[in-house]
Amino acid sequence: MKTFSILLVGVALIGCSSDPVEDNSTANESSPANEIPKKFHGVFDNSEAGCSFRYSDGRLTIYKDSIVFYESAGDVTGDVVREGDNRIQVSLNMQGEGDTWTDYRSYELSEDGQKLTIKTEDYEFEKIRCP
């Protein structure tokens, strides 16, 4: 029952965020300092198989003002720090599973925009852009 409740919270949070870019364009367009650049918007997952499953636990969706994970979501706080064309640092006010916290991560897109590397103080992992 807990998993079902978490899933419903995640679906509700997704509905509250602004829509990701539909064409998954990697064009580098300028955006306000407190917004995630458009080239990062979209849906990412651990694998192609994960991309085909709507409720994959590897899912990550990036919007201009928030990032939604499988069991949590966060709103951008302050400025998005741009470190070159394909790397940003983002601070998020996170909420999930009844908790709230601040999360700070870097997100780096591959040159072709199809792979996203996510780094925290403690770990690094990669996701692919879903079609």
GROMACS .gro file of N, CA, C and O in nm:
model
  524
    1MET      N    1   0.081  -0.119   0.000
    1MET     CA    2   0.000   0.000   0.000
    1MET      C    3   0.086   0.126   0.000
    1MET      O    4   0.053   0.223  -0.063
    2LYS      N    5   0.201   0.122   0.072
    2LYS     CA    6   0.290   0.237   0.077
    2LYS      C    7   0.341   0.272  -0.063
    2LYS      O    8   0.344   0.388  -0.101
    3THR      N    9   0.380   0.170  -0.141
    3THR     CA   10   0.429   0.193  -0.276
    3THR      C   11   0.322   0.258  -0.362
    3THR      O   12   0.350   0.351  -0.437
    4PHE      N   13   0.198   0.214  -0.351
    4PHE     CA   14   0.090   0.273  -0.427
    4PHE      C   15   0.069   0.418  -0.388
    4PHE      O   16   0.051   0.504  -0.473
    5SER      N   17   0.076   0.450  -0.259
    5SER     CA   18   0.060   0.588  -0.212
    5SER      C   19   0.172   0.676  -0.265
    5SER      O   20   0.148   0.789  -0.307
    6ILE      N   21   0.295   0.626  -0.264
    6ILE     CA   22   0.409   0.702  -0.314
    6ILE      C   23   0.390   0.728  -0.463
    6ILE      O   24   0.416   0.837  -0.511
    7LEU      N   25   0.345   0.627  -0.536
    7LEU     CA   26   0.322   0.641  -0.678
    7LEU      C   27   0.218   0.749  -0.705
    7LEU      O   28   0.236   0.832  -0.792
    8LEU      N   29   0.111   0.750  -0.628
    8LEU     CA   30   0.008   0.852  -0.645
    8LEU      C   31   0.062   0.991  -0.616
    8LEU      O   32   0.031   1.087  -0.688
    9VAL      N   33   0.146   1.006  -0.513
    9VAL     CA   34   0.206   1.135  -0.483
    9VAL      C   35   0.293   1.180  -0.599
    9VAL      O   36   0.289   1.294  -0.641
   10GLY      N   37   0.373   1.087  -0.656
   10GLY     CA   38   0.459   1.120  -0.769
   10GLY      C   39   0.378   1.165  -0.890
   10GLY      O   40   0.412   1.263  -0.955
   11VAL      N   41   0.269   1.097  -0.919
   11VAL     CA   42   0.183   1.134  -1.031
   11VAL      C   43   0.122   1.271  -1.005
   11VAL      O   44   0.116   1.356  -1.094
   12ALA      N   45   0.080   1.297  -0.882
   12ALA     CA   46   0.022   1.428  -0.849
   12ALA      C   47   0.126   1.538  -0.864
   12ALA      O   48   0.097   1.645  -0.915
   13LEU      N   49   0.250   1.513  -0.822
   13LEU     CA   50   0.356   1.613  -0.835
   13LEU      C   51   0.387   1.641  -0.980
   13LEU      O   52   0.411   1.755  -1.018
   14ILE      N   53   0.386   1.539  -1.063
   14ILE     CA   54   0.411   1.558  -1.205
   14ILE      C   55   0.305   1.649  -1.265
   14ILE      O   56   0.334   1.737  -1.343
   15GLY      N   57   0.182   1.631  -1.225
   15GLY     CA   58   0.073   1.713  -1.277
   15GLY      C   59   0.083   1.858  -1.236
   15GLY      O   60   0.027   1.946  -1.300
   16CYS      N   61   0.157   1.888  -1.129
   16CYS     CA   62   0.168   2.025  -1.079
   16CYS      C   63   0.281   2.102  -1.144
   16CYS      O   64   0.287   2.222  -1.132
   17SER      N   65   0.371   2.037  -1.212
   17SER     CA   66   0.486   2.103  -1.272
   17SER      C   67   0.453   2.152  -1.411
   17SER      O   68   0.360   2.104  -1.475
   18SER      N   69   0.534   2.247  -1.458
   18SER     CA   70   0.518   2.292  -1.595
   18SER      C   71   0.564   2.182  -1.689
   18SER      O   72   0.643   2.096  -1.651
   19ASP      N   73   0.515   2.181  -1.812
   19ASP     CA   74   0.543   2.073  -1.906
   19ASP      C   75   0.687   2.075  -1.953
   19ASP      O   76   0.744   2.181  -1.977
   20PRO      N   77   0.749   1.956  -1.972
   20PRO     CA   78   0.883   1.952  -2.031
   20PRO      C   79   0.872   1.982  -2.179
   20PRO      O   80   0.765   1.974  -2.238
   21VAL      N   81   0.984   2.012  -2.240
   21VAL     CA   82   0.986   2.037  -2.383
   21VAL      C   83   0.946   1.909  -2.454
   21VAL      O   84   1.000   1.803  -2.428
   22GLU      N   85   0.850   1.919  -2.545
   22GLU     CA   86   0.798   1.799  -2.611
   22GLU      C   87   0.893   1.743  -2.716
   22GLU      O   88   0.900   1.624  -2.735
   23ASP      N   89   0.969   1.830  -2.785
   23ASP     CA   90   1.052   1.778  -2.892
   23ASP      C   91   1.190   1.737  -2.843
   23ASP      O   92   1.273   1.695  -2.923
   24ASN      N   93   1.218   1.750  -2.712
   24ASN     CA   94   1.347   1.714  -2.654
   24ASN      C   95   1.463   1.781  -2.726
   24ASN      O   96   1.571   1.727  -2.737
   25SER      N   97   1.441   1.901  -2.776
   25SER     CA   98   1.544   1.977  -2.846
   25SER      C   99   1.664   2.001  -2.756
   25SER      O  100   1.650   2.022  -2.637
   26THR      N  101   1.781   2.000  -2.815
   26THR     CA  102   1.901   2.031  -2.739
   26THR      C  103   1.953   2.169  -2.774
   26THR      O  104   2.067   2.204  -2.744
   27ALA      N  105   1.872   2.250  -2.839
   27ALA     CA  106   1.913   2.385  -2.874
   27ALA      C  107   1.947   2.463  -2.748
   27ALA      O  108   1.878   2.454  -2.648
   28ASN      N  109   2.054   2.539  -2.751
   28ASN     CA  110   2.098   2.616  -2.635
   28ASN      C  111   2.035   2.754  -2.641
   28ASN      O  112   2.083   2.843  -2.708
   29GLU      N  113   1.924   2.771  -2.573
   29GLU     CA  114   1.856   2.898  -2.568
   29GLU      C  115   1.879   2.962  -2.433
   29GLU      O  116   1.890   2.894  -2.333
   30SER      N  117   1.885   3.094  -2.431
   30SER     CA  118   1.904   3.161  -2.303
   30SER      C  119   1.775   3.150  -2.222
   30SER      O  120   1.666   3.141  -2.276
   31SER      N  121   1.791   3.149  -2.091
   31SER     CA  122   1.677   3.141  -2.002
   31SER      C  123   1.709   3.223  -1.878
   31SER      O  124   1.826   3.251  -1.850
   32PRO      N  125   1.607   3.262  -1.803
   32PRO     CA  126   1.633   3.337  -1.680
   32PRO      C  127   1.727   3.260  -1.588
   32PRO      O  128   1.732   3.137  -1.591
   33ALA      N  129   1.801   3.332  -1.504
   33ALA     CA  130   1.901   3.271  -1.416
   33ALA      C  131   1.842   3.169  -1.321
   33ALA      O  132   1.911   3.077  -1.277
   34ASN      N  133   1.714   3.181  -1.287
   34ASN     CA  134   1.653   3.089  -1.192
   34ASN      C  135   1.576   2.976  -1.261
   34ASN      O  136   1.495   2.910  -1.198
   35GLU      N  137   1.601   2.955  -1.389
   35GLU     CA  138   1.536   2.846  -1.463
   35GLU      C  139   1.640   2.753  -1.524
   35GLU      O  140   1.748   2.795  -1.564
   36ILE      N  141   1.604   2.626  -1.531
   36ILE     CA  142   1.689   2.526  -1.596
   36ILE      C  143   1.681   2.549  -1.747
   36ILE      O  144   1.572   2.560  -1.802
   37PRO      N  145   1.796   2.559  -1.815
   37PRO     CA  146   1.794   2.583  -1.960
   37PRO      C  147   1.715   2.476  -2.035
   37PRO      O  148   1.714   2.359  -1.999
   38LYS      N  149   1.651   2.519  -2.143
   38LYS     CA  150   1.562   2.434  -2.222
   38LYS      C  151   1.629   2.306  -2.272
   38LYS      O  152   1.566   2.201  -2.277
   39LYS      N  153   1.757   2.311  -2.304
   39LYS     CA  154   1.824   2.192  -2.359
   39LYS      C  155   1.827   2.077  -2.258
   39LYS      O  156   1.844   1.963  -2.296
   40PHE      N  157   1.808   2.105  -2.128
   40PHE     CA  158   1.806   2.002  -2.025
   40PHE      C  159   1.665   1.945  -2.002
   40PHE      O  160   1.651   1.840  -1.941
   41HIS      N  161   1.561   2.013  -2.050
   41HIS     CA  162   1.424   1.969  -2.025
   41HIS      C  163   1.397   1.836  -2.094
   41HIS      O  164   1.444   1.811  -2.204
   42GLY      N  165   1.319   1.753  -2.027
   42GLY     CA  166   1.279   1.626  -2.087
   42GLY      C  167   1.277   1.513  -1.987
   42GLY      O  168   1.292   1.533  -1.867
   43VAL      N  169   1.257   1.395  -2.040
   43VAL     CA  170   1.246   1.273  -1.959
   43VAL      C  171   1.372   1.189  -1.981
   43VAL      O  172   1.414   1.167  -2.094
   44PHE      N  173   1.430   1.143  -1.870
   44PHE     CA  174   1.550   1.060  -1.873
   44PHE      C  175   1.524   0.936  -1.789
   44PHE      O  176   1.444   0.938  -1.696
   45ASP      N  177   1.594   0.826  -1.821
   45ASP     CA  178   1.579   0.703  -1.743
   45ASP      C  179   1.710   0.625  -1.749
   45ASP      O  180   1.802   0.664  -1.820
   46ASN      N  181   1.716   0.515  -1.675
   46ASN     CA  182   1.837   0.434  -1.668
   46ASN      C  183   1.867   0.358  -1.796
   46ASN      O  184   1.982   0.325  -1.823
   47SER      N  185   1.763   0.326  -1.874
   47SER     CA  186   1.782   0.244  -1.993
   47SER      C  187   1.665   0.266  -2.089
   47SER      O  188   1.564   0.326  -2.053
   48GLU      N  189   1.680   0.213  -2.210
   48GLU     CA  190   1.570   0.219  -2.307
   48GLU      C  191   1.448   0.144  -2.255
   48GLU      O  192   1.335   0.188  -2.275
   49ALA      N  193   1.471   0.032  -2.188
   49ALA     CA  194   1.359  -0.044  -2.131
   49ALA      C  195   1.286   0.041  -2.027
   49ALA      O  196   1.163   0.042  -2.023
   50GLY      N  197   1.360   0.113  -1.945
   50GLY     CA  198   1.299   0.201  -1.845
   50GLY      C  199   1.218   0.310  -1.911
   50GLY      O  200   1.112   0.349  -1.862
   51CYS      N  201   1.266   0.361  -2.023
   51CYS     CA  202   1.194   0.467  -2.095
   51CYS      C  203   1.056   0.419  -2.141
   51CYS      O  204   0.963   0.498  -2.149
   52SER      N  205   1.045   0.292  -2.171
   52SER     CA  206   0.918   0.240  -2.222
   52SER      C  207   0.815   0.215  -2.111
   52SER      O  208   0.699   0.189  -2.140
   53PHE      N  209   0.858   0.222  -1.986
   53PHE     CA  210   0.768   0.199  -1.873
   53PHE      C  211   0.740   0.331  -1.803
   53PHE      O  212   0.828   0.390  -1.742
   54ARG      N  213   0.617   0.381  -1.812
   54ARG     CA  214   0.580   0.514  -1.762
   54ARG      C  215   0.615   0.535  -1.615
   54ARG      O  216   0.652   0.646  -1.575
   55TYR      N  217   0.604   0.434  -1.533
   55TYR     CA  218   0.629   0.450  -1.389
   55TYR      C  219   0.760   0.384  -1.346
   55TYR      O  220   0.772   0.332  -1.237
   56SER      N  221   0.861   0.393  -1.432
   56SER     CA  222   0.992   0.337  -1.402
   56SER      C  223   1.052   0.405  -1.279
   56SER      O  224   1.043   0.526  -1.263
   57ASP      N  225   1.115   0.325  -1.192
   57ASP     CA  226   1.177   0.385  -1.073
   57ASP      C  227   1.309   0.454  -1.106
   57ASP      O  228   1.370   0.516  -1.019
   58GLY      N  229   1.352   0.449  -1.232
   58GLY     CA  230   1.470   0.521  -1.275
   58GLY      C  231   1.439   0.653  -1.344
   58GLY      O  232   1.528   0.725  -1.388
   59ARG      N  233   1.311   0.686  -1.352
   59ARG     CA  234   1.264   0.804  -1.426
   59ARG      C  235   1.309   0.933  -1.359
   59ARG      O  236   1.307   0.949  -1.238
   60LEU      N  237   1.347   1.030  -1.441
   60LEU     CA  238   1.382   1.165  -1.399
   60LEU      C  239   1.327   1.259  -1.505
   60LEU      O  240   1.355   1.241  -1.624
   61THR      N  241   1.245   1.355  -1.465
   61THR     CA  242   1.187   1.450  -1.558
   61THR      C  243   1.232   1.590  -1.518
   61THR      O  244   1.214   1.630  -1.403
   62ILE      N  245   1.289   1.661  -1.614
   62ILE     CA  246   1.339   1.795  -1.587
   62ILE      C  247   1.249   1.897  -1.655
   62ILE      O  248   1.223   1.889  -1.775
   63TYR      N  249   1.204   1.992  -1.577
   63TYR     CA  250   1.122   2.105  -1.623
   63TYR      C  251   1.203   2.233  -1.605
   63TYR      O  252   1.312   2.230  -1.547
   64LYS      N  253   1.150   2.345  -1.647
   64LYS     CA  254   1.225   2.470  -1.633
   64LYS      C  255   1.243   2.511  -1.488
   64LYS      O  256   1.342   2.575  -1.453
   65ASP      N  257   1.151   2.471  -1.400
   65ASP     CA  258   1.155   2.517  -1.261
   65ASP      C  259   1.152   2.405  -1.158
   65ASP      O  260   1.142   2.431  -1.039
   66SER      N  261   1.163   2.280  -1.203
   66SER     CA  262   1.159   2.168  -1.109
   66SER      C  263   1.216   2.042  -1.173
   66SER      O  264   1.230   2.033  -1.294
   67ILE      N  265   1.248   1.946  -1.085
   67ILE     CA  266   1.295   1.815  -1.129
   67ILE      C  267   1.216   1.710  -1.051
   67ILE      O  268   1.204   1.720  -0.929
   68VAL      N  269   1.161   1.613  -1.122
   68VAL     CA  270   1.078   1.510  -1.060
   68VAL      C  271   1.149   1.376  -1.073
   68VAL      O  272   1.187   1.334  -1.182
   69PHE      N  273   1.167   1.310  -0.959
   69PHE     CA  274   1.226   1.177  -0.952
   69PHE      C  275   1.113   1.078  -0.927
   69PHE      O  276   0.997   1.116  -0.912
   70TYR      N  277   1.145   0.950  -0.914
   70TYR     CA  278   1.045   0.846  -0.892
   70TYR      C  279   0.963   0.868  -0.765
   70TYR      O  280   0.842   0.861  -0.768
   71GLU      N  281   1.029   0.895  -0.654
   71GLU     CA  282   0.957   0.908  -0.527
   71GLU      C  283   0.972   1.046  -0.464
   71GLU      O  284   0.939   1.064  -0.347
   72SER      N  285   1.022   1.143  -0.538
   72SER     CA  286   1.040   1.277  -0.483
   72SER      C  287   1.040   1.379  -0.596
   72SER      O  288   1.050   1.344  -0.713
   73ALA      N  289   1.030   1.505  -0.557
   73ALA     CA  290   1.033   1.614  -0.654
   73ALA      C  291   1.091   1.736  -0.586
   73ALA      O  292   1.082   1.751  -0.465
   74GLY      N  293   1.150   1.825  -0.667
   74GLY     CA  294   1.209   1.945  -0.609
   74GLY      C  295   1.190   2.065  -0.698
   74GLY      O  296   1.195   2.055  -0.821
   75ASP      N  297   1.170   2.179  -0.634
   75ASP     CA  298   1.159   2.307  -0.704
   75ASP      C  299   1.294   2.377  -0.699
   75ASP      O  300   1.362   2.376  -0.596
   76VAL      N  301   1.331   2.442  -0.809
   76VAL     CA  302   1.456   2.516  -0.816
   76VAL      C  303   1.454   2.629  -0.713
   76VAL      O  304   1.354   2.699  -0.699
   77THR      N  305   1.563   2.641  -0.640
   77THR     CA  306   1.578   2.751  -0.544
   77THR      C  307   1.695   2.837  -0.588
   77THR      O  308   1.803   2.785  -0.613
   78GLY      N  309   1.675   2.964  -0.603
   78GLY     CA  310   1.783   3.053  -0.643
   78GLY      C  311   1.823   3.036  -0.787
   78GLY      O  312   1.748   2.984  -0.870
   79ASP      N  313   1.944   3.079  -0.818
   79ASP     CA  314   1.993   3.076  -0.955
   79ASP      C  315   2.045   2.937  -0.992
   79ASP      O  316   2.099   2.866  -0.909
   80VAL      N  317   2.027   2.904  -1.119
   80VAL     CA  318   2.087   2.784  -1.177
   80VAL      C  319   2.225   2.826  -1.226
   80VAL      O  320   2.237   2.917  -1.309
   81VAL      N  321   2.329   2.766  -1.174
   81VAL     CA  322   2.466   2.803  -1.210
   81VAL      C  323   2.506   2.729  -1.337
   81VAL      O  324   2.506   2.606  -1.340
   82ARG      N  325   2.538   2.805  -1.441
   82ARG     CA  326   2.578   2.745  -1.569
   82ARG      C  327   2.730   2.735  -1.572
   82ARG      O  328   2.799   2.834  -1.551
   83GLU      N  329   2.779   2.616  -1.600
   83GLU     CA  330   2.923   2.591  -1.610
   83GLU      C  331   2.952   2.541  -1.751
   83GLU      O  332   2.969   2.423  -1.773
   84GLY      N  333   2.953   2.631  -1.846
   84GLY     CA  334   2.968   2.594  -1.986
   84GLY      C  335   2.832   2.568  -2.048
   84GLY      O  336   2.728   2.588  -1.986
   85ASP      N  337   2.834   2.520  -2.172
   85ASP     CA  338   2.709   2.498  -2.245
   85ASP      C  339   2.630   2.377  -2.198
   85ASP      O  340   2.509   2.374  -2.210
   86ASN      N  341   2.699   2.276  -2.144
   86ASN     CA  342   2.631   2.149  -2.115
   86ASN      C  343   2.630   2.109  -1.968
   86ASN      O  344   2.595   1.996  -1.937
   87ARG      N  345   2.668   2.201  -1.879
   87ARG     CA  346   2.672   2.163  -1.737
   87ARG      C  347   2.610   2.274  -1.652
   87ARG      O  348   2.640   2.391  -1.671
   88ILE      N  349   2.524   2.231  -1.558
   88ILE     CA  350   2.462   2.325  -1.465
   88ILE      C  351   2.469   2.270  -1.323
   88ILE      O  352   2.482   2.150  -1.303
   89GLN      N  353   2.461   2.360  -1.227
   89GLN     CA  354   2.450   2.324  -1.086
   89GLN      C  355   2.313   2.375  -1.042
   89GLN      O  356   2.278   2.490  -1.070
   90VAL      N  357   2.237   2.288  -0.975
   90VAL     CA  358   2.100   2.323  -0.936
   90VAL      C  359   2.079   2.293  -0.788
   90VAL      O  360   2.114   2.186  -0.740
   91SER      N  361   2.018   2.387  -0.719
   91SER     CA  362   1.977   2.367  -0.580
   91SER      C  363   1.825   2.351  -0.582
   91SER      O  364   1.754   2.430  -0.644
   92LEU      N  365   1.777   2.246  -0.514
   92LEU     CA  366   1.634   2.214  -0.516
   92LEU      C  367   1.578   2.202  -0.374
   92LEU      O  368   1.644   2.144  -0.288
   93ASN      N  369   1.459   2.254  -0.353
   93ASN     CA  370   1.383   2.226  -0.231
   93ASN      C  371   1.305   2.098  -0.260
   93ASN      O  372   1.210   2.100  -0.338
   94MET      N  373   1.347   1.988  -0.199
   94MET     CA  374   1.291   1.856  -0.229
   94MET      C  375   1.181   1.818  -0.130
   94MET      O  376   1.182   1.861  -0.014
   95GLN      N  377   1.091   1.732  -0.179
   95GLN     CA  378   0.990   1.672  -0.093
   95GLN      C  379   0.957   1.533  -0.146
   95GLN      O  380   0.955   1.510  -0.265
   96GLY      N  381   0.936   1.441  -0.054
   96GLY     CA  382   0.902   1.305  -0.092
   96GLY      C  383   0.898   1.215   0.029
   96GLY      O  384   0.971   1.236   0.126
   97GLU      N  385   0.810   1.118   0.025
   97GLU     CA  386   0.793   1.021   0.133
   97GLU      C  387   0.776   1.089   0.269
   97GLU      O  388   0.825   1.043   0.371
   98GLY      N  389   0.708   1.204   0.270
   98GLY     CA  390   0.679   1.274   0.395
   98GLY      C  391   0.792   1.360   0.448
   98GLY      O  392   0.778   1.422   0.553
   99ASP      N  393   0.903   1.369   0.377
   99ASP     CA  394   1.018   1.449   0.421
   99ASP      C  395   1.040   1.566   0.327
   99ASP      O  396   0.996   1.566   0.212
  100THR      N  397   1.115   1.666   0.376
  100THR     CA  398   1.161   1.776   0.294
  100THR      C  399   1.311   1.797   0.320
  100THR      O  400   1.358   1.771   0.430
  101TRP      N  401   1.384   1.840   0.217
  101TRP     CA  402   1.527   1.864   0.231
  101TRP      C  403   1.575   1.950   0.115
  101TRP      O  404   1.503   1.970   0.018
  102THR      N  405   1.696   2.000   0.125
  102THR     CA  406   1.758   2.076   0.017
  102THR      C  407   1.859   1.985  -0.051
  102THR      O  408   1.936   1.915   0.015
  103ASP      N  409   1.858   1.984  -0.183
  103ASP     CA  410   1.946   1.898  -0.261
  103ASP      C  411   2.025   1.986  -0.358
  103ASP      O  412   1.970   2.078  -0.419
  104TYR      N  413   2.153   1.959  -0.372
  104TYR     CA  414   2.239   2.035  -0.463
  104TYR      C  415   2.312   1.936  -0.552
  104TYR      O  416   2.383   1.849  -0.502
  105ARG      N  417   2.289   1.946  -0.684
  105ARG     CA  418   2.348   1.851  -0.778
  105ARG      C  419   2.396   1.923  -0.903
  105ARG      O  420   2.346   2.029  -0.938
  106SER      N  421   2.488   1.859  -0.974
  106SER     CA  422   2.525   1.909  -1.106
  106SER      C  423   2.467   1.812  -1.210
  106SER      O  424   2.456   1.692  -1.186
  107TYR      N  425   2.429   1.869  -1.323
  107TYR     CA  426   2.372   1.794  -1.434
  107TYR      C  427   2.453   1.830  -1.558
  107TYR      O  428   2.465   1.948  -1.591
  108GLU      N  429   2.505   1.726  -1.625
  108GLU     CA  430   2.585   1.751  -1.744
  108GLU      C  431   2.532   1.668  -1.861
  108GLU      O  432   2.518   1.545  -1.849
  109LEU      N  433   2.504   1.733  -1.971
  109LEU     CA  434   2.457   1.666  -2.091
  109LEU      C  435   2.576   1.630  -2.179
  109LEU      O  436   2.672   1.707  -2.188
  110SER      N  437   2.566   1.515  -2.245
  110SER     CA  438   2.667   1.479  -2.344
  110SER      C  439   2.656   1.576  -2.461
  110SER      O  440   2.557   1.650  -2.473
  111GLU      N  441   2.755   1.578  -2.547
  111GLU     CA  442   2.755   1.670  -2.661
  111GLU      C  443   2.630   1.655  -2.747
  111GLU      O  444   2.576   1.754  -2.797
  112ASP      N  445   2.582   1.532  -2.766
  112ASP     CA  446   2.462   1.511  -2.848
  112ASP      C  447   2.332   1.526  -2.768
  112ASP      O  448   2.224   1.513  -2.824
  113GLY      N  449   2.342   1.554  -2.638
  113GLY     CA  450   2.223   1.576  -2.556
  113GLY      C  451   2.146   1.452  -2.517
  113GLY      O  452   2.039   1.460  -2.460
  114GLN      N  453   2.201   1.333  -2.546
  114GLN     CA  454   2.127   1.209  -2.523
  114GLN      C  455   2.163   1.138  -2.393
  114GLN      O  456   2.096   1.044  -2.353
  115LYS      N  457   2.268   1.183  -2.325
  115LYS     CA  458   2.308   1.123  -2.198
  115LYS      C  459   2.321   1.234  -2.094
  115LYS      O  460   2.376   1.340  -2.120
  116LEU      N  461   2.270   1.208  -1.974
  116LEU     CA  462   2.274   1.303  -1.865
  116LEU      C  463   2.354   1.242  -1.750
  116LEU      O  464   2.322   1.134  -1.702
  117THR      N  465   2.460   1.311  -1.709
  117THR     CA  466   2.539   1.267  -1.595
  117THR      C  467   2.500   1.354  -1.476
  117THR      O  468   2.501   1.477  -1.485
  118ILE      N  469   2.466   1.290  -1.365
  118ILE     CA  470   2.421   1.360  -1.245
  118ILE      C  471   2.524   1.334  -1.136
  118ILE      O  472   2.561   1.220  -1.110
  119LYS      N  473   2.571   1.442  -1.073
  119LYS     CA  474   2.674   1.430  -0.969
  119LYS      C  475   2.627   1.496  -0.841
  119LYS      O  476   2.569   1.605  -0.843
  120THR      N  477   2.653   1.428  -0.730
  120THR     CA  478   2.632   1.485  -0.597
  120THR      C  479   2.767   1.479  -0.526
  120THR      O  480   2.865   1.434  -0.583
  121GLU      N  481   2.769   1.521  -0.402
  121GLU     CA  482   2.892   1.510  -0.323
  121GLU      C  483   2.939   1.366  -0.311
  121GLU      O  484   3.057   1.338  -0.309
  122ASP      N  485   2.843   1.273  -0.302
  122ASP     CA  486   2.875   1.134  -0.271
  122ASP      C  487   2.875   1.037  -0.389
  122ASP      O  488   2.932   0.929  -0.379
  123TYR      N  489   2.807   1.070  -0.497
  123TYR     CA  490   2.799   0.973  -0.606
  123TYR      C  491   2.774   1.040  -0.740
  123TYR      O  492   2.743   1.158  -0.749
  124GLU      N  493   2.787   0.958  -0.847
  124GLU     CA  494   2.765   1.002  -0.984
  124GLU      C  495   2.692   0.890  -1.057
  124GLU      O  496   2.722   0.772  -1.038
  125PHE      N  497   2.594   0.926  -1.139
  125PHE     CA  498   2.524   0.827  -1.218
  125PHE      C  499   2.479   0.888  -1.350
  125PHE      O  500   2.475   1.010  -1.364
  126GLU      N  501   2.447   0.802  -1.448
  126GLU     CA  502   2.407   0.847  -1.581
  126GLU      C  503   2.267   0.797  -1.615
  126GLU      O  504   2.226   0.691  -1.571
  127LYS      N  505   2.201   0.877  -1.697
  127LYS     CA  506   2.070   0.842  -1.750
  127LYS      C  507   2.070   0.876  -1.899
  127LYS      O  508   2.149   0.957  -1.944
  128ILE      N  509   1.980   0.812  -1.973
  128ILE     CA  510   1.966   0.843  -2.116
  128ILE      C  511   1.836   0.920  -2.137
  128ILE      O  512   1.741   0.906  -2.060
  129ARG      N  513   1.836   1.002  -2.242
  129ARG     CA  514   1.715   1.077  -2.277
  129ARG      C  515   1.615   0.981  -2.340
  129ARG      O  516   1.650   0.903  -2.430
  130CYS      N  517   1.492   0.986  -2.295
  130CYS     CA  518   1.387   0.902  -2.352
  130CYS      C  519   1.332   0.967  -2.477
  130CYS      O  520   1.323   1.090  -2.487
  131PRO      N  521   1.294   0.882  -2.576
  131PRO     CA  522   1.237   0.936  -2.700
  131PRO      C  523   1.103   1.003  -2.679
  131PRO      O  524   1.035   0.980  -2.585
   0.00000   0.00000   0.00000
